[in-house]
Amino acid sequence: MSYREIYEAWKQDPEGFWMKAAEAIDWDSKPSKALTEKGDGLYEWFADGMVNTCWNAVDRHVEAGRGDQIAIIHDSPITHTKHEITYTELRDRVASLAGALRAKGIEKGDRVIIYMPMVPEALEAMLACARIGAIHSVVFGGFAANELAVRIDDCAPKAIIAASCGLEPGRVVHYKPLLDGAIELANHKPDFCVIFQREQEVAHLEEGRDVDWHAFQYGVDPAECLPVEGNHPAYILYTSGTTGAPKGVVRHTGGHLVALNWTMKNIYNVDPGEVFWAASDVGWVVGHSYICYAPLIHGNTTIVFEGKPIGTPDAGTFWRVISEHKVRSFFTAPTAIRAVKREDPKGELTKNYDLSGLKALYLAGERADPDTIEWAQNILNVPVIDHWWQTETGYAIAANPLGVEALPVKIGSPSVAMPGYDVQILGEDGHPMPAGELGAIAVKLPLPPGTLPTLWNAEERYKTSYLNTFPGYYETGDAGMIDEDGYLYIMARTDDVINVAGHRLSTGAMEEVLAAHPDVAECAVIGVTDQLKGQMPLGFLCLNAGTERPHQDIAAETVKLVREKIGPVAAFKLAVVVDRLPKTRSGKILRGTMVKIADSEDFKMPATIDDPAILDEIKTALQTIGYAQ
């Protein structure tokens, strides 16, 4: 069947389409129906089926006689080690860890925070939670203590599983002091912490609270898989909110299994047994869906890569991994490819490796600029597929479904809506826009299986964040258009979440940090275009009257503050002091206009601006740091 036929078949009978897809999953008891409508724009999929994620990702492949197949390849150029784990070994390791967690009192529905680097044990911890019905929340390893504390207080974990350290090129990231600091800051305290001691840094264990990963598994019975309801939460993943606390995206078990399994062949075009590699991190949604769950559910071999696109040791490391492990489909962020391109502009390093097994490169996480796509097409000689999705959806909203048919690529577009997604472009009045016209990108409800049904302990916030703007639709928060062929184009965020190297970060959260500096009276953070990372945050500081200190000292202190409070991932390095900020008469800061000035683009004078002269002051200040040319 063609893409068009499959999409139409879904549209004609959405529930039948997903019930058929659900047949590829092992259910302990099959769901009686696909969709449950709960009213008020809330929906659940496969709610009454009984199923276990770990069984589907691990045990069933062993039972089917594929236990000797490699499940996980750990490739760590930072530690110069490579390690393979078969499906049988993975089952035994996960069952043992799950048994130890259960023996310490972890039960179905309990939350467990996982704070780990890119090691197979991170996936084992996720799967061990799934095995016994616990709800994991993976926090990006090395996230600042107060960010971790906020998440501890929001999901109230009974346990935290962490590593002693993470490794970056040339330095050790000390996880344990960050964890200890977070627990101290948090109001909620976990019953216990499991610490995976890495040889690069052995951490101090708190007597009575911390247990050693290996030691606490000693003599414990392995756990069997516990079937849970289709609408039992598999995990919580926090994503940047525009204001205040992060949003806990909830993933339900049944829909998660069905949807992710469907994508592996239809979108990524891999068959069971083939090697699939997503070069991301377990702390982000790509790591959840495409390092851990989807490849294992589908019976693929997945790669856990502890390294960087460049510098571990060079810009050829991606190509080495692809050739050495015979990767068929490779998924990474445009920013990673940009980094490689900057170091090796002619792609000379690809010539050292046999890349004949690679069939496609997939890009997501931020807009893939045409330059990067064309460069990758030229040096790899395979389809380069930009696709678009969100933490909230868990998998592609729009893609080029190579496993169904290779549609013509339009550079700058993530192609077309996938089955399950009725994507529409709406004007401010909520009416659909004509082809080629810019508007808010929305998805007609219900969203498909595997997408977020709600936010953790925050149903009202779920409605205000996603459902209330356009009744009957999910608001993506992105703006764009659809052309006459049905291809989607993503143009911008509609709010102030910026995208730094594929990581969504809230400028509002950075502003809160800057505003806390004793000399800062008011501030604004915008995302300016950056060749390498897509966007970089840039801060504007208005100082308190009578502040005599050198401006560069204050700017340097704010950079340090953001690093401490949000973490190095924010990549906040630019701050400039200005007298005042451009605002509307109602007091809204005109961030969008500031972005255009910084990026040296033409802009229209906003009708509601209070004092146009301020824009010239902003331009002059930006020129001192090399922007607004």
XYZ file of C-alpha atoms in Angstrom:
629
model
C 0.000 0.000 0.000
C 1.103 3.548 -0.691
C 1.428 6.236 1.973
C -1.742 7.893 0.664
C -3.725 4.614 0.894
C -2.491 3.898 4.441
C -3.242 7.428 5.596
C -6.743 7.281 4.074
C -7.372 3.839 5.638
C -6.462 5.309 9.027
C -8.750 8.297 8.422
C -11.698 6.085 7.442
C -11.383 3.847 10.515
C -8.884 5.168 13.060
C -9.809 2.656 15.754
C -9.667 -0.289 13.372
C -6.278 0.894 12.131
C -4.797 0.949 15.653
C -6.485 -2.291 16.754
C -4.766 -3.962 13.803
C -1.413 -2.394 14.758
C -1.978 -3.662 18.323
C -1.882 -7.269 17.074
C 1.917 -6.987 16.813
C 2.129 -6.667 20.624
C 1.890 -9.537 23.138
C -1.108 -8.795 25.394
C -1.840 -10.726 28.603
C -5.440 -9.840 27.865
C -6.369 -8.050 24.653
C -8.067 -4.642 24.866
C -11.812 -4.729 24.150
C -11.543 -1.494 22.154
C -8.986 1.029 20.973
C -10.237 4.415 22.173
C -11.875 5.613 25.376
C -13.259 9.135 25.345
C -13.216 10.646 28.824
C -14.833 13.971 27.929
C -13.322 17.453 28.034
C -10.857 16.631 25.253
C -9.278 13.751 27.213
C -8.734 10.328 25.633
C -7.067 6.996 26.431
C -5.987 4.146 24.169
C -6.226 0.396 24.871
C -7.253 1.281 28.436
C -8.548 -2.148 29.488
C -5.904 -4.339 27.860
C -3.329 -5.971 30.175
C 0.272 -5.888 29.007
C 3.895 -5.545 30.133
C 6.436 -3.336 28.360
C 9.508 -5.285 29.467
C 8.011 -8.572 28.257
C 7.445 -7.040 24.829
C 10.875 -5.379 24.692
C 12.940 -8.270 26.031
C 11.433 -11.613 27.157
C 9.298 -12.314 24.106
C 12.343 -12.197 21.832
C 14.106 -14.738 24.065
C 10.999 -16.975 24.069
C 10.878 -16.727 20.264
C 14.379 -18.212 20.058
C 16.256 -14.952 19.451
C 17.982 -14.795 22.848
C 21.464 -14.887 21.310
C 20.814 -11.788 19.193
C 22.585 -8.666 20.436
C 20.067 -6.339 22.076
C 22.376 -3.504 23.137
C 25.778 -2.402 21.878
C 27.514 0.014 24.241
C 30.129 2.001 22.353
C 32.002 4.495 24.502
C 34.866 6.311 22.792
C 35.262 8.341 25.982
C 36.243 5.228 27.993
C 37.635 3.330 24.953
C 35.285 0.432 25.611
C 32.742 -1.561 23.628
C 30.370 -4.053 25.120
C 27.535 -6.188 23.725
C 24.526 -7.544 25.620
C 22.305 -10.283 24.149
C 18.555 -10.417 24.676
C 19.001 -13.348 27.103
C 21.623 -11.452 29.116
C 19.442 -8.353 29.083
C 16.458 -10.325 30.393
C 18.520 -11.780 33.242
C 20.090 -8.451 34.195
C 16.764 -6.614 34.133
C 14.929 -9.346 36.064
C 17.620 -9.298 38.753
C 17.534 -5.493 39.105
C 13.715 -5.511 39.138
C 13.743 -8.202 41.839
C 16.095 -6.135 43.971
C 13.913 -3.026 43.568
C 10.835 -5.041 44.518
C 12.612 -6.473 47.562
C 13.286 -2.875 48.672
C 9.580 -2.070 48.475
C 9.068 -0.749 44.935
C 5.555 -1.646 43.775
C 3.301 -0.995 40.802
C 2.617 2.742 40.484
C 5.629 3.859 42.549
C 7.816 6.441 40.882
C 11.551 5.956 40.383
C 13.844 8.741 39.137
C 16.741 7.611 36.930
C 19.767 9.940 36.739
C 22.286 8.171 34.520
C 24.797 8.729 31.723
C 24.878 6.810 28.448
C 25.514 3.326 29.818
C 23.418 0.153 29.222
C 22.482 0.249 32.913
C 20.328 3.311 32.179
C 18.190 1.201 29.826
C 18.223 -1.687 32.301
C 16.892 0.637 35.013
C 14.065 1.814 32.711
C 13.154 -1.745 31.755
C 13.356 -2.970 35.371
C 10.789 -0.332 36.360
C 8.558 -1.396 33.461
C 8.914 -5.040 34.494
C 7.272 -4.441 37.887
C 4.882 -1.645 36.923
C 6.887 1.179 38.500
C 6.777 4.553 36.721
C 10.199 5.885 35.791
C 11.215 9.462 35.285
C 14.595 9.794 33.626
C 16.358 13.088 34.310
C 19.235 14.063 32.027
C 22.440 13.094 33.856
C 24.291 16.142 35.123
C 21.213 18.396 35.270
C 21.723 20.959 38.041
C 20.757 20.026 41.613
C 17.848 22.439 41.874
C 16.377 21.262 38.541
C 16.569 17.686 39.819
C 15.014 18.759 43.133
C 12.001 20.285 41.339
C 11.407 16.950 39.613
C 11.828 15.018 42.876
C 9.148 17.183 44.460
C 6.803 16.890 41.476
C 6.788 13.105 41.026
C 7.701 12.084 44.613
C 9.892 9.063 43.795
C 10.209 6.197 46.257
C 13.697 5.544 44.882
C 16.359 7.207 42.745
C 18.727 5.201 40.556
C 21.884 7.129 39.693
C 25.434 6.641 38.510
C 28.442 7.893 40.442
C 29.495 10.027 37.474
C 29.136 10.888 33.827
C 31.991 11.420 31.410
C 32.530 14.288 28.999
C 35.605 14.623 26.802
C 38.394 15.508 29.217
C 36.328 15.755 32.377
C 34.304 13.792 34.871
C 30.822 15.081 35.739
C 30.228 14.386 39.420
C 26.651 13.086 39.594
C 26.630 12.024 43.226
C 27.186 15.495 44.782
C 24.463 16.839 42.462
C 22.112 14.073 43.615
C 22.935 14.657 47.291
C 22.380 18.381 46.808
C 19.054 17.806 45.063
C 17.767 15.531 47.825
C 18.793 18.137 50.393
C 16.927 20.866 48.472
C 13.804 18.771 47.848
C 10.923 18.622 50.294
C 10.186 15.025 49.298
C 12.861 12.484 50.272
C 13.261 9.123 48.507
C 13.304 5.970 50.661
C 16.571 4.857 49.064
C 19.016 5.480 46.205
C 20.738 2.856 44.074
C 24.193 3.975 42.958
C 25.910 2.461 39.950
C 29.603 2.939 40.738
C 31.674 3.644 37.639
C 35.387 2.933 37.854
C 36.188 6.484 36.716
C 34.796 7.811 39.995
C 33.551 5.837 42.968
C 31.119 7.916 45.014
C 30.470 8.056 48.744
C 27.339 6.141 49.774
C 25.126 7.622 52.504
C 24.716 5.024 55.256
C 21.111 3.872 55.491
C 19.965 5.559 52.295
C 22.281 4.602 49.415
C 22.836 1.058 48.172
C 25.352 -0.252 45.652
C 23.849 -1.358 42.305
C 25.558 -4.762 42.330
C 25.522 -5.441 46.067
C 21.798 -4.872 46.560
C 21.000 -7.473 43.874
C 22.880 -10.190 45.759
C 20.753 -13.174 46.737
C 17.502 -11.617 45.514
C 14.904 -13.521 43.465
C 14.547 -12.205 39.911
C 11.186 -10.571 39.153
C 8.713 -11.827 36.576
C 6.854 -9.368 34.326
C 3.776 -7.862 35.973
C 0.926 -7.172 33.521
C -0.485 -3.643 33.859
C -3.480 -1.873 32.321
C -3.057 -0.284 28.915
C -3.633 3.111 30.547
C -1.101 2.550 33.339
C 1.636 5.224 33.091
C 4.878 3.763 31.725
C 6.869 6.884 32.485
C 6.940 10.601 33.199
C 9.318 12.787 31.184
C 9.749 16.428 32.125
C 9.924 19.033 29.408
C 10.474 22.787 29.593
C 7.392 24.755 30.456
C 7.295 28.375 29.316
C 6.843 29.450 32.918
C 7.549 27.992 36.322
C 7.719 24.268 36.924
C 8.608 21.790 34.158
C 5.741 19.822 32.645
C 5.624 16.100 33.400
C 4.608 14.424 30.128
C 2.877 11.118 30.878
C 3.182 8.094 28.570
C 0.591 5.307 28.858
C 1.787 1.717 28.487
C -0.467 0.234 25.795
C -0.404 3.002 23.200
C 3.336 3.468 23.729
C 4.022 -0.169 22.768
C 1.712 -0.175 19.746
C 2.775 3.153 18.245
C 6.532 2.788 18.710
C 6.491 -0.727 17.284
C 4.580 0.559 14.223
C 7.144 3.283 13.535
C 10.223 1.053 13.362
C 9.351 -0.529 10.021
C 6.990 2.062 8.578
C 9.086 5.166 9.277
C 12.648 3.952 9.972
C 12.469 0.985 7.591
C 14.332 -1.547 9.740
C 13.467 -5.220 10.143
C 13.877 -7.169 13.403
C 17.520 -8.190 13.898
C 18.916 -5.121 12.115
C 20.963 -2.454 13.882
C 19.310 0.890 14.600
C 21.150 3.837 16.113
C 19.732 7.017 17.604
C 22.627 9.222 18.710
C 20.845 11.045 21.499
C 20.685 10.744 25.278
C 18.376 8.686 27.488
C 17.396 11.913 29.269
C 15.570 13.231 26.190
C 12.509 11.847 24.431
C 14.558 10.506 21.509
C 16.519 8.400 23.994
C 13.343 7.046 25.578
C 11.635 6.198 22.311
C 14.511 5.313 20.004
C 17.471 4.224 22.105
C 15.513 2.223 24.632
C 11.964 1.264 23.773
C 11.138 1.168 20.050
C 14.210 -0.776 18.837
C 13.891 -3.372 21.608
C 10.111 -3.763 21.261
C 10.631 -4.344 17.541
C 13.502 -6.808 18.107
C 16.297 -4.625 16.726
C 19.803 -4.099 18.047
C 20.164 -0.644 19.606
C 23.344 1.350 20.212
C 24.100 3.212 23.424
C 26.821 5.683 22.431
C 28.861 7.540 25.031
C 30.669 10.102 22.956
C 30.262 13.276 20.953
C 29.976 13.982 17.210
C 33.447 15.583 17.305
C 36.390 15.332 19.664
C 35.891 11.656 20.635
C 38.357 11.459 18.975
C 37.395 13.267 15.756
C 34.588 14.144 13.361
C 34.658 10.608 11.947
C 33.306 8.917 15.072
C 29.715 8.665 13.734
C 31.003 7.015 10.562
C 33.166 4.597 12.574
C 30.205 3.458 14.671
C 27.989 3.063 11.593
C 30.554 0.963 9.708
C 31.738 -1.100 12.682
C 28.292 -2.063 13.951
C 26.575 -2.220 10.540
C 23.983 0.431 11.334
C 21.097 0.397 8.874
C 19.150 3.518 9.971
C 20.812 6.384 11.822
C 18.951 9.128 13.690
C 20.548 12.250 15.134
C 19.994 15.996 15.546
C 20.879 18.511 12.821
C 23.204 20.236 15.305
C 25.370 17.084 15.487
C 25.691 16.948 11.714
C 26.494 20.690 11.678
C 29.311 20.084 14.177
C 30.757 17.317 11.979
C 30.421 19.492 8.884
C 32.226 22.384 10.557
C 35.212 20.156 11.450
C 35.272 18.174 8.203
C 33.624 20.411 5.589
C 34.433 18.149 2.650
C 33.410 14.968 4.439
C 36.895 13.498 3.927
C 36.577 11.256 7.007
C 33.737 9.217 5.491
C 36.293 7.765 3.077
C 37.965 5.858 5.924
C 34.833 3.796 6.601
C 32.555 1.380 4.783
C 29.130 3.013 4.979
C 27.491 0.750 2.398
C 25.147 -0.763 5.013
C 23.598 2.601 5.900
C 20.258 3.094 4.166
C 19.067 6.437 5.583
C 19.860 9.330 7.914
C 16.998 10.754 9.992
C 17.124 14.221 11.529
C 14.890 15.682 14.227
C 14.990 17.806 17.337
C 15.080 21.207 15.642
C 14.732 22.622 12.148
C 17.112 20.966 9.712
C 18.540 23.769 7.589
C 18.828 23.043 3.842
C 22.600 23.503 3.937
C 23.037 20.652 6.432
C 20.648 18.321 4.606
C 22.352 18.870 1.248
C 25.797 18.359 2.760
C 24.742 15.072 4.362
C 23.059 13.876 1.156
C 26.243 14.564 -0.795
C 28.700 12.868 1.515
C 26.542 9.875 2.560
C 24.660 9.270 -0.663
C 21.535 8.060 1.193
C 18.135 9.688 1.782
C 18.356 12.362 4.479
C 14.965 12.483 6.158
C 13.940 15.437 8.264
C 11.022 14.545 10.522
C 9.145 16.477 13.172
C 7.826 15.534 16.568
C 7.794 16.585 20.198
C 8.479 15.276 23.673
C 4.712 15.315 24.065
C 4.006 13.031 21.105
C 6.883 10.565 21.625
C 7.278 9.828 17.905
C 6.899 11.469 14.510
C 3.945 13.715 13.746
C 5.308 14.322 10.246
C 7.862 12.204 8.420
C 8.769 10.540 5.150
C 7.695 6.915 5.751
C 10.503 5.054 3.989
C 9.182 1.649 5.073
C 5.899 2.377 3.280
C 7.256 4.325 0.302
C 9.958 6.900 -0.243
C 8.092 10.121 -0.969
C 9.857 12.937 -2.838
C 11.995 14.952 -0.400
C 11.286 18.670 -0.191
C 14.221 20.266 1.557
C 13.020 22.366 4.459
C 9.944 20.196 5.077
C 9.623 17.180 7.405
C 7.264 15.848 4.698
C 3.765 14.684 5.567
C 1.507 13.831 8.494
C 1.749 10.261 9.755
C -1.340 8.078 10.304
C -2.881 9.130 13.596
C -2.227 12.818 13.046
C -4.767 15.089 11.347
C -2.514 18.145 11.160
C -4.092 21.507 10.404
C -2.886 25.094 10.171
C -5.181 27.421 12.105
C -5.525 31.191 12.141
C -5.933 33.126 15.368
C -9.704 32.664 15.071
C -9.231 28.883 15.015
C -10.234 28.482 11.369
C -8.057 26.490 8.925
C -5.711 28.584 6.788
C -5.386 28.136 3.006
C -2.400 26.178 1.624
C 0.857 28.099 1.862
C -0.361 30.476 4.594
C 1.351 30.691 7.967
C -0.602 29.801 11.102
C -0.549 27.796 14.315
C 0.072 24.079 13.801
C -2.601 22.026 15.552
C -3.663 18.372 15.524
C -7.335 17.415 15.506
C -8.256 15.381 18.591
C -7.939 12.624 19.527
C -4.164 12.357 19.353
C -2.964 8.856 18.367
C -1.790 6.122 20.776
C 1.562 6.718 22.497
C 1.112 10.478 22.774
C 0.569 12.262 26.078
C -2.904 11.714 27.597
C -2.266 14.336 30.316
C 0.467 15.917 32.453
C 1.554 14.338 35.737
C -0.678 15.655 38.540
C -1.591 18.632 36.377
C -4.696 17.948 34.299
C -5.768 21.610 34.277
C -2.325 22.667 33.116
C -2.556 20.042 30.368
C -5.774 21.649 29.160
C -4.483 25.226 29.351
C -1.152 24.292 27.702
C -2.507 22.237 24.827
C -6.294 22.094 24.479
C -7.879 25.416 25.364
C -6.521 27.670 22.599
C -8.251 25.747 19.816
C -11.172 23.650 21.131
C -11.132 20.174 19.582
C -7.435 20.446 18.740
C -4.062 19.806 20.329
C -1.947 22.967 20.038
C 1.642 22.056 19.117
C 3.098 25.439 20.054
C 4.761 25.591 16.643
C 3.838 27.843 13.746
C 4.074 26.846 10.124
C 2.218 26.072 6.921
C 1.134 23.212 4.681
C 1.751 23.456 0.921
C -0.573 22.325 -1.856
C 0.977 18.813 -1.817
C 0.247 18.375 1.887
C 3.884 18.886 2.950
C 4.314 20.580 6.291
C 6.774 23.396 7.043
C 7.696 24.306 10.616
C 8.654 27.969 10.839
C 8.976 28.962 14.492
C 8.025 28.357 18.081
C 4.930 30.290 18.977
C 6.228 30.986 22.484
C 9.593 31.459 24.136
C 10.881 27.909 24.305
C 14.162 27.927 22.385
C 15.948 24.994 20.851
C 19.637 24.697 21.685
C 21.261 21.773 19.887
C 18.020 19.814 19.921
C 17.277 20.503 23.589
C 14.152 22.507 24.289
C 14.933 25.070 26.949
C 12.759 27.741 28.406
C 14.054 31.305 28.103
C 11.606 32.148 30.879
C 13.469 29.843 33.256
C 16.757 31.550 32.320
C 15.189 34.951 32.910
C 14.181 33.860 36.406
C 17.832 33.039 37.126
C 19.139 36.348 35.703
C 16.547 38.342 37.597
C 17.840 36.819 40.848
C 21.216 38.566 40.409
C 21.406 41.404 42.971
C 22.364 44.044 40.381
C 19.773 43.074 37.752
C 16.548 45.051 37.780
C 14.979 43.542 34.700
C 16.032 41.161 31.973
C 15.002 39.285 28.861
C 16.436 36.190 27.199
C 15.954 35.492 23.490
C 17.145 32.754 21.179
C 19.478 34.056 18.486
C 20.375 32.034 15.413
C 23.583 30.025 15.826
C 25.335 28.192 12.979
C 26.186 25.195 15.115
C 23.509 24.791 17.757
C 20.517 26.170 15.859
C 19.752 28.690 18.575
C 21.730 30.195 21.426
C 20.302 32.093 24.379
C 21.265 35.752 24.678
C 20.467 37.802 27.756
C 19.651 41.498 28.061
C 20.242 42.981 31.516
C 18.834 46.230 32.877
C 20.760 47.121 36.020
C 19.515 48.593 39.258
C 19.992 52.350 39.518
C 23.284 53.318 41.139
C 25.076 50.101 40.145
C 28.714 51.171 39.723
C 30.315 47.799 38.934
C 31.856 46.983 35.512
C 29.226 45.633 33.123
C 31.324 42.711 31.958
C 31.691 41.448 35.534
C 27.935 41.416 36.012
C 27.427 39.690 32.652
C 30.016 37.030 33.585
C 28.287 36.420 36.920
C 24.913 35.876 35.220
C 26.516 33.329 32.865
C 27.837 31.470 35.920
C 24.436 31.631 37.624
C 22.615 30.035 34.684
C 25.222 27.282 34.553
C 24.687 26.577 38.261
C 20.907 26.758 38.267
C 19.985 25.240 34.905
C 23.172 23.448 33.861
C 25.720 23.583 31.034
C 23.075 22.256 28.615
C 21.584 25.791 28.520
C 24.731 26.981 26.682
C 24.168 30.476 28.098
C 27.304 32.496 27.326
C 26.100 35.876 26.025
C 24.719 38.691 28.128
C 24.664 42.394 27.352
C 23.729 45.353 29.549
C 21.076 47.758 28.192
C 19.275 50.763 29.669
C 15.760 49.535 28.973
C 13.822 46.846 27.118
C 11.407 47.379 24.218
C 7.849 46.736 25.345
C 4.262 46.993 24.256
C 2.078 49.538 25.970
C 0.637 46.751 28.100
C 4.155 45.895 29.282
C 4.905 42.774 27.217
C 8.562 42.564 26.214
C 8.901 42.460 22.418
C 11.154 39.413 22.293
C 10.285 38.491 18.709
C 11.399 41.901 17.448
C 14.637 41.664 19.454
C 15.370 38.286 17.839
C 14.947 39.801 14.363
C 17.290 42.691 15.218
C 19.930 40.315 16.638
C 19.731 38.077 13.549
C 20.040 41.163 11.290
C 16.651 40.499 9.692
C 14.110 43.047 8.484
C 11.298 43.654 10.924
C 8.016 45.501 11.030
C 7.695 48.087 13.807
C 5.187 46.493 16.206
C 1.975 48.517 16.281
C 1.731 48.339 20.056
C 5.297 49.489 20.828
C 5.663 51.992 23.647
C 8.867 53.811 22.587
C 10.419 52.953 19.188
C 13.733 54.644 20.098
C 14.535 51.716 22.399
C 14.965 49.424 19.388
C 17.945 51.507 18.228
C 19.495 51.223 21.704
C 19.065 47.434 21.546
C 20.709 47.336 18.112
C 23.713 49.368 19.326
C 24.158 47.103 22.358
C 23.959 43.965 20.187
C 26.613 45.315 17.820
C 29.096 45.419 20.719
C 28.932 41.593 20.863
C 28.907 40.958 17.125
C 25.174 40.723 16.421
C 22.716 43.019 14.541
C 25.218 43.658 11.739
